[in-house]
Short mmCIF file of C-alpha atoms in Angstrom, two decimals:
data_model
loop_
_atom_site.label_atom_id
_atom_site.label_comp_id
_atom_site.label_asym_id
_atom_site.label_seq_id
_atom_site.Cartn_x
_atom_site.Cartn_y
_atom_site.Cartn_z
CA MET X 1 13.62 -30.53 14.69
CA ASN X 2 10.39 -31.48 15.90
CA GLN X 3 7.28 -29.49 14.78
CA SER X 4 4.88 -28.22 17.34
CA PRO X 5 1.70 -30.02 17.02
CA THR X 6 -1.35 -27.80 15.57
CA PRO X 7 -3.44 -26.66 18.14
CA THR X 8 -6.85 -28.29 18.39
CA ARG X 9 -10.12 -26.37 18.04
CA ASP X 10 -13.70 -26.99 18.10
CA PRO X 11 -14.63 -27.56 14.60
CA ALA X 12 -17.95 -25.76 15.16
CA VAL X 13 -16.10 -22.61 15.99
CA GLY X 14 -16.16 -20.16 13.14
CA GLU X 15 -18.64 -22.23 10.99
CA ARG X 16 -21.64 -20.54 13.03
CA GLY X 17 -23.23 -17.35 11.98
CA PRO X 18 -22.32 -14.79 9.59
CA ALA X 19 -18.69 -13.97 8.60
CA VAL X 20 -18.66 -10.80 10.24
CA ALA X 21 -20.99 -9.51 13.07
CA LEU X 22 -20.43 -6.02 14.38
CA THR X 23 -23.02 -5.08 16.90
CA ALA X 24 -23.14 -1.32 18.39
CA LEU X 25 -19.58 -0.91 17.74
CA ARG X 26 -17.70 2.11 19.31
CA ARG X 27 -14.21 3.25 19.31
CA ASP X 28 -13.17 6.31 21.33
CA TYR X 29 -9.57 8.03 21.24
CA THR X 30 -8.45 10.33 23.80
CA VAL X 31 -6.43 13.15 22.39
CA HIS X 32 -4.28 15.45 24.46
CA ALA X 33 -3.36 18.91 23.49
CA LYS X 34 -1.90 22.22 25.03
CA ALA X 35 -3.36 25.25 24.04
CA ASP X 36 -1.27 28.30 23.41
CA GLY X 37 -0.25 29.99 26.59
CA ALA X 38 -1.86 27.30 28.78
CA ARG X 39 0.44 25.42 31.35
CA ARG X 40 -1.90 22.40 31.34
CA ARG X 41 -2.79 19.84 28.59
CA THR X 42 -6.10 19.23 27.68
CA ALA X 43 -7.86 16.01 26.79
CA ARG X 44 -10.81 15.59 24.60
CA VAL X 45 -12.53 12.20 23.24
CA ILE X 46 -12.95 11.74 19.66
CA ARG X 47 -15.20 9.03 18.54
CA ALA X 48 -13.84 7.27 15.43
CA VAL X 49 -16.44 4.63 15.44
CA ASP X 50 -20.22 5.48 16.63
CA ASP X 51 -22.49 2.61 17.10
CA LEU X 52 -21.72 0.84 14.10
CA THR X 53 -23.78 -2.32 13.32
CA LEU X 54 -23.13 -4.42 10.39
CA HIS X 55 -23.59 -8.17 9.41
CA ILE X 56 -21.91 -9.85 6.54
CA GLU X 57 -22.89 -13.39 5.55
CA ARG X 58 -20.41 -15.97 4.40
CA GLY X 59 -19.46 -15.51 0.66
CA GLU X 60 -20.66 -11.94 0.48
CA ALA X 61 -18.45 -9.34 -1.17
CA VAL X 62 -18.97 -6.08 0.34
CA GLY X 63 -17.50 -2.63 -0.42
CA PHE X 64 -16.82 -0.70 2.73
CA VAL X 65 -16.50 2.96 1.86
CA GLY X 66 -16.28 6.62 2.86
CA ALA X 67 -14.38 9.73 3.03
CA ASN X 68 -11.31 9.92 5.01
CA GLY X 69 -11.82 9.77 8.78
CA ALA X 70 -15.00 7.97 8.42
CA GLY X 71 -13.90 5.29 10.64
CA LYS X 72 -13.04 2.45 7.86
CA SER X 73 -9.48 1.63 9.01
CA THR X 74 -10.49 1.81 12.77
CA THR X 75 -13.14 -0.74 11.82
CA ILE X 76 -10.69 -2.99 10.22
CA LYS X 77 -8.37 -2.86 13.02
CA MET X 78 -11.09 -4.09 15.57
CA MET X 79 -12.16 -6.65 13.03
CA THR X 80 -8.47 -8.00 13.09
CA GLY X 81 -7.63 -7.70 16.93
CA ILE X 82 -5.55 -4.98 16.41
CA LEU X 83 -7.69 -2.57 18.57
CA GLN X 84 -10.06 -3.35 21.44
CA PRO X 85 -13.42 -1.63 21.06
CA THR X 86 -14.38 0.85 23.55
CA SER X 87 -17.89 -0.69 23.59
CA GLY X 88 -20.06 -3.06 21.32
CA ASP X 89 -19.24 -6.51 20.12
CA VAL X 90 -16.91 -7.82 17.36
CA ARG X 91 -17.40 -11.39 16.02
CA VAL X 92 -15.37 -12.59 12.84
CA LEU X 93 -16.06 -15.98 11.86
CA GLY X 94 -17.59 -16.65 15.10
CA ARG X 95 -14.35 -15.67 16.93
CA SER X 96 -13.79 -12.62 19.48
CA PRO X 97 -10.80 -10.83 17.53
CA VAL X 98 -8.77 -9.90 20.36
CA ALA X 99 -9.10 -12.83 22.71
CA GLU X 100 -8.71 -15.19 19.73
CA ARG X 101 -6.33 -13.24 17.48
CA ARG X 102 -3.73 -16.17 16.85
CA GLN X 103 -6.61 -18.51 15.97
CA LEU X 104 -8.39 -15.86 13.81
CA ALA X 105 -5.05 -15.10 11.79
CA ARG X 106 -5.23 -18.54 10.25
CA GLU X 107 -8.73 -18.05 8.95
CA ILE X 108 -8.51 -14.45 7.64
CA GLY X 109 -6.21 -12.64 4.99
CA VAL X 110 -5.58 -9.13 5.38
CA VAL X 111 -3.99 -6.56 2.95
CA PHE X 112 -3.21 -3.10 4.33
CA GLY X 113 -2.43 -0.73 1.48
CA GLN X 114 0.62 0.83 3.74
CA ARG X 115 1.98 -1.82 5.66
CA SER X 116 3.56 -4.90 4.57
CA GLN X 117 3.72 -8.51 5.77
CA LEU X 118 6.77 -9.56 3.20
CA TRP X 119 10.31 -9.69 4.29
CA TRP X 120 12.09 -6.45 2.86
CA ASP X 121 15.41 -7.82 1.96
CA LEU X 122 14.54 -11.37 1.30
CA PRO X 123 13.29 -12.53 -2.34
CA LEU X 124 9.63 -12.64 -2.77
CA ARG X 125 9.71 -16.20 -2.97
CA ASP X 126 11.27 -16.73 0.45
CA SER X 127 8.59 -14.39 2.11
CA PHE X 128 6.07 -16.91 0.64
CA ALA X 129 8.10 -19.79 2.02
CA ILE X 130 8.15 -18.44 5.45
CA LEU X 131 4.20 -17.58 5.49
CA GLY X 132 3.53 -21.11 4.25
CA ALA X 133 5.54 -22.43 7.26
CA MET X 134 3.74 -20.04 9.76
CA HIS X 135 0.42 -21.28 8.47
CA ARG X 136 1.36 -24.75 8.67
CA LEU X 137 0.85 -25.58 5.20
CA THR X 138 2.45 -28.72 3.82
CA GLU X 139 4.92 -28.40 1.14
CA ARG X 140 2.46 -29.74 -1.55
CA GLU X 141 -0.33 -27.41 -0.18
CA ARG X 142 2.06 -24.44 -0.43
CA ARG X 143 3.47 -25.40 -3.80
CA ALA X 144 0.02 -25.80 -5.37
CA ARG X 145 -1.60 -22.60 -4.11
CA LEU X 146 1.49 -20.49 -4.79
CA ASP X 147 1.47 -21.72 -8.39
CA ARG X 148 -2.15 -20.52 -8.77
CA LEU X 149 -1.24 -17.19 -7.18
CA VAL X 150 1.78 -16.67 -9.30
CA ALA X 151 -0.14 -17.28 -12.37
CA GLY X 152 -3.25 -15.44 -11.45
CA LEU X 153 -1.22 -12.38 -10.37
CA ASP X 154 1.48 -12.45 -12.89
CA LEU X 155 4.21 -12.75 -10.32
CA SER X 156 6.58 -14.95 -12.20
CA GLY X 157 8.95 -11.94 -13.38
CA PHE X 158 9.91 -10.72 -10.06
CA LEU X 159 9.55 -13.95 -7.68
CA ASP X 160 13.50 -14.09 -6.99
CA ARG X 161 13.78 -10.15 -6.57
CA PRO X 162 14.11 -8.81 -2.96
CA VAL X 163 11.05 -7.01 -1.93
CA ARG X 164 13.00 -3.68 -1.40
CA GLN X 165 13.64 -3.66 -5.24
CA LEU X 166 10.04 -4.04 -6.41
CA SER X 167 7.84 -1.43 -7.51
CA LEU X 168 4.79 -0.14 -5.44
CA GLY X 169 2.59 -2.31 -7.95
CA GLN X 170 4.45 -5.33 -7.73
CA ARG X 171 4.67 -5.33 -4.00
CA MET X 172 0.95 -4.91 -3.64
CA ARG X 173 0.46 -7.83 -6.04
CA GLY X 174 2.82 -9.69 -3.70
CA GLU X 175 0.99 -8.66 -0.76
CA VAL X 176 -2.29 -10.03 -1.98
CA ALA X 177 -0.60 -13.28 -2.89
CA ALA X 178 0.66 -13.29 0.81
CA ALA X 179 -2.83 -12.62 1.99
CA LEU X 180 -4.46 -15.26 0.18
CA LEU X 181 -1.44 -18.10 0.30
CA HIS X 182 -3.30 -19.94 3.23
CA SER X 183 -6.95 -19.96 1.65
CA PRO X 184 -8.56 -17.83 4.08
CA GLN X 185 -12.32 -17.91 4.71
CA LEU X 186 -12.41 -14.06 4.98
CA VAL X 187 -10.16 -11.63 2.83
CA ILE X 188 -10.11 -7.98 4.15
CA LEU X 189 -8.38 -5.52 1.65
CA ASP X 190 -7.64 -2.08 2.39
CA GLU X 191 -6.51 -0.41 -0.66
CA PRO X 192 -5.39 -3.31 -2.53
CA THR X 193 -4.92 -1.59 -6.14
CA ILE X 194 -2.70 1.37 -4.83
CA GLY X 195 0.11 1.83 -7.25
CA LEU X 196 -1.15 -0.61 -9.96
CA ASP X 197 -1.47 0.36 -13.53
CA MET X 198 -4.92 -0.01 -15.41
CA VAL X 199 -3.81 -3.42 -16.73
CA SER X 200 -2.41 -4.84 -13.23
CA LYS X 201 -5.85 -3.48 -11.52
CA GLU X 202 -7.83 -5.22 -14.16
CA GLY X 203 -5.96 -8.48 -13.67
CA LEU X 204 -6.16 -8.35 -9.84
CA ARG X 205 -9.78 -7.83 -10.04
CA ARG X 206 -10.46 -10.74 -12.29
CA PHE X 207 -8.41 -12.87 -10.21
CA LEU X 208 -10.06 -12.11 -6.99
CA THR X 209 -13.41 -12.65 -8.54
CA GLU X 210 -12.38 -16.10 -9.92
CA ASP X 211 -10.69 -17.16 -6.69
CA ARG X 212 -13.88 -15.89 -4.75
CA ALA X 213 -16.28 -17.77 -6.95
CA GLU X 214 -14.04 -20.83 -6.92
CA ARG X 215 -13.75 -21.14 -2.88
CA GLY X 216 -16.59 -19.32 -1.51
CA THR X 217 -14.47 -16.78 0.06
CA THR X 218 -15.98 -13.69 1.92
CA LEU X 219 -14.54 -10.38 0.71
CA PHE X 220 -14.48 -7.15 2.90
CA LEU X 221 -13.21 -4.28 0.42
CA THR X 222 -12.13 -0.64 1.41
CA THR X 223 -10.65 1.44 -1.25
CA HIS X 224 -10.83 4.97 -2.75
CA ASP X 225 -10.73 3.56 -6.33
CA MET X 226 -14.45 3.19 -6.71
CA SER X 227 -14.01 0.99 -10.02
CA ASP X 228 -12.91 -1.77 -7.41
CA VAL X 229 -16.04 -1.48 -5.53
CA GLU X 230 -18.18 -1.53 -8.82
CA ARG X 231 -16.21 -4.56 -10.21
CA LEU X 232 -15.71 -6.52 -6.96
CA ALA X 233 -18.71 -5.93 -4.51
CA GLU X 234 -22.07 -6.78 -4.57
CA ARG X 235 -23.13 -4.77 -1.88
CA ILE X 236 -21.95 -1.39 -0.63
CA VAL X 237 -21.72 0.00 2.93
CA ILE X 238 -21.25 3.83 3.13
CA VAL X 239 -19.99 5.20 6.45
CA ASP X 240 -19.89 8.54 7.55
CA GLY X 241 -18.82 9.88 11.14
CA GLY X 242 -18.26 6.24 12.25
CA ALA X 243 -21.85 5.34 11.57
CA VAL X 244 -23.41 3.42 8.57
CA ALA X 245 -25.09 5.84 6.37
CA TYR X 246 -26.29 3.28 3.57
CA ASP X 247 -26.25 -0.46 3.26
CA GLY X 248 -27.41 -2.09 0.31
CA ALA X 249 -27.01 -2.77 -3.42
CA LEU X 250 -25.21 -0.13 -5.63
CA ALA X 251 -28.03 0.01 -8.07
CA ASP X 252 -30.57 0.52 -5.21
CA LEU X 253 -28.43 3.51 -3.82
CA ARG X 254 -28.29 5.09 -7.23
CA GLU X 255 -32.13 4.72 -7.65
CA SER X 256 -32.86 5.97 -4.09
CA LEU X 257 -30.59 9.09 -4.45
CA GLY X 258 -32.32 9.81 -7.85
CA ALA X 259 -28.76 10.40 -9.17
CA PRO X 260 -28.85 11.30 -13.01
CA ARG X 261 -27.65 8.72 -15.43
CA GLU X 262 -26.81 9.61 -19.13
CA LEU X 263 -27.90 7.94 -22.22
CA ILE X 264 -25.38 8.48 -25.20
CA LEU X 265 -26.41 8.25 -28.78
CA ASP X 266 -24.62 8.11 -32.08
CA LEU X 267 -27.27 9.00 -34.81
CA ALA X 268 -26.79 7.39 -38.23
CA SER X 269 -26.93 10.95 -39.65
CA PRO X 270 -26.09 14.29 -38.14
CA ARG X 271 -28.81 16.25 -36.42
CA GLU X 272 -27.96 19.96 -35.12
CA GLU X 273 -31.21 20.48 -33.17
CA PRO X 274 -31.76 18.86 -29.72
CA LEU X 275 -34.20 15.68 -29.94
CA ARG X 276 -37.27 15.96 -27.90
CA VAL X 277 -37.40 14.29 -24.65
CA PRO X 278 -40.15 13.28 -22.41
CA PRO X 279 -40.35 14.52 -18.75
CA GLY X 280 -37.63 13.81 -16.54
CA ALA X 281 -35.00 13.98 -19.14
CA GLN X 282 -33.08 16.81 -20.63
CA CYS X 283 -30.75 17.31 -23.55
CA ALA X 284 -26.94 17.22 -22.03
CA GLY X 285 -25.12 18.06 -25.28
CA ILE X 286 -24.81 17.62 -28.89
CA GLU X 287 -21.25 16.66 -30.11
CA ALA X 288 -19.28 15.44 -33.16
CA GLY X 289 -21.43 17.81 -35.56
CA GLY X 290 -24.60 16.33 -34.59
CA ILE X 291 -23.82 12.91 -34.54
CA ARG X 292 -23.54 12.29 -30.78
CA HIS X 293 -26.24 13.27 -28.47
CA ARG X 294 -26.24 13.02 -24.63
CA ILE X 295 -29.32 12.74 -22.71
CA ARG X 296 -29.49 13.23 -18.91
CA PHE X 297 -32.30 11.62 -17.02
CA SER X 298 -33.25 10.10 -13.67
CA GLY X 299 -33.50 6.78 -13.27
CA ALA X 300 -36.30 7.08 -10.60
CA ASP X 301 -38.58 8.94 -12.97
CA LEU X 302 -37.83 7.42 -16.25
CA THR X 303 -36.80 3.84 -17.56
CA VAL X 304 -34.28 3.40 -20.45
CA PRO X 305 -36.82 1.47 -22.91
CA VAL X 306 -39.20 4.53 -22.41
CA LEU X 307 -36.63 6.87 -23.08
CA LEU X 308 -35.10 5.15 -25.77
CA ALA X 309 -38.63 4.35 -27.51
CA SER X 310 -39.19 8.05 -27.63
CA LEU X 311 -35.88 9.00 -29.04
CA SER X 312 -35.82 6.38 -31.61
CA GLU X 313 -39.12 7.84 -33.34
CA GLN X 314 -37.11 10.80 -33.99
CA ALA X 315 -34.07 9.47 -35.62
CA GLU X 316 -32.01 6.53 -36.61
CA ILE X 317 -29.89 5.41 -33.87
CA ALA X 318 -26.45 3.82 -35.03
CA ASP X 319 -24.98 3.11 -31.62
CA LEU X 320 -25.75 3.80 -27.77
CA SER X 321 -24.21 3.57 -24.30
CA LEU X 322 -25.23 4.28 -20.72
CA ALA X 323 -23.12 6.10 -18.34
CA GLU X 324 -24.08 5.63 -14.56
CA PRO X 325 -23.60 8.10 -12.00
CA ALA X 326 -20.01 7.89 -10.47
CA ILE X 327 -19.93 6.26 -7.26
CA GLU X 328 -17.92 8.96 -5.65
CA ASP X 329 -20.71 11.43 -6.37
CA LEU X 330 -23.32 8.96 -4.43
CA VAL X 331 -20.86 8.79 -1.43
CA ARG X 332 -20.85 12.67 -1.35
CA ARG X 333 -24.75 12.85 -1.85
CA ILE X 334 -25.20 10.50 1.15
CA SER X 335 -22.84 12.18 3.35
CA ALA X 336 -24.27 15.54 2.63
CA GLN X 337 -27.89 14.08 3.61
CA GLU X 338 -26.28 12.66 6.79
CA ARG X 339 -25.39 16.09 7.82
#
């Protein structure tokens, strides 16, 4: 059987500019409804994405987060060519996703947490063989890449099992492997750790970090598991009401919101009375018979070394740890400010 030739393309396409460039992006939906007692259906327009502008450079790892209905999934669908924007411009790896959807599919890898790209009744191994042929990988390329994915994502125990017999966690690891099989330049992950236990989550995060470091891949991540963002992303973009509410480093977000941090001290000997704290800090609790003291403070007003110097003058510290504000709280604070 003759294999169709690989289509030629301008080698400069996809090599210019950022990995993702979204400019004044909008997407409207028309919803038809019929009120009680009304004879005619009425239509109203819902704006899911509203003037969203976002640029992601090649090699970046970006966490794209927000509440349900914030516009995250709609944005991804426009980035991958599933949806046509109402207005604005989308460029992914230098391509127009709708007009060049086939070409773009060879250069990106996508995981939708609730949608599968695996063949339900076939063994997982066969799905990888089919996907390798679709991406026109040579047998040598496919085997080498698959061996890396099987080892990194711990797939060997269920490669020969039909996909329909896999647990949700096993299937999600298979989905990630399928998205990475052709070594894409851009990886878009929508809820990639859904259904995974803690050990599997940690393994997936570690593999994604290592693979991105090796290949210089750009990572675009949406998730409700904020530990994914903290472990995988260098930059966080918060969307609210279809628009960007924050774009920057996670540490800068914590500082700008003045979100409280907590210093947890284990003293060498019990102390029932609270430690004296400088302005900007307060005692949040005393536990374990006076051994453990929790000190809450604002990172914008007080640094850890200054606070620790003050506390160590009053008691011998055996151990300490620092608890950062949960990212869910930061997202809620940003959303509240926007409203």
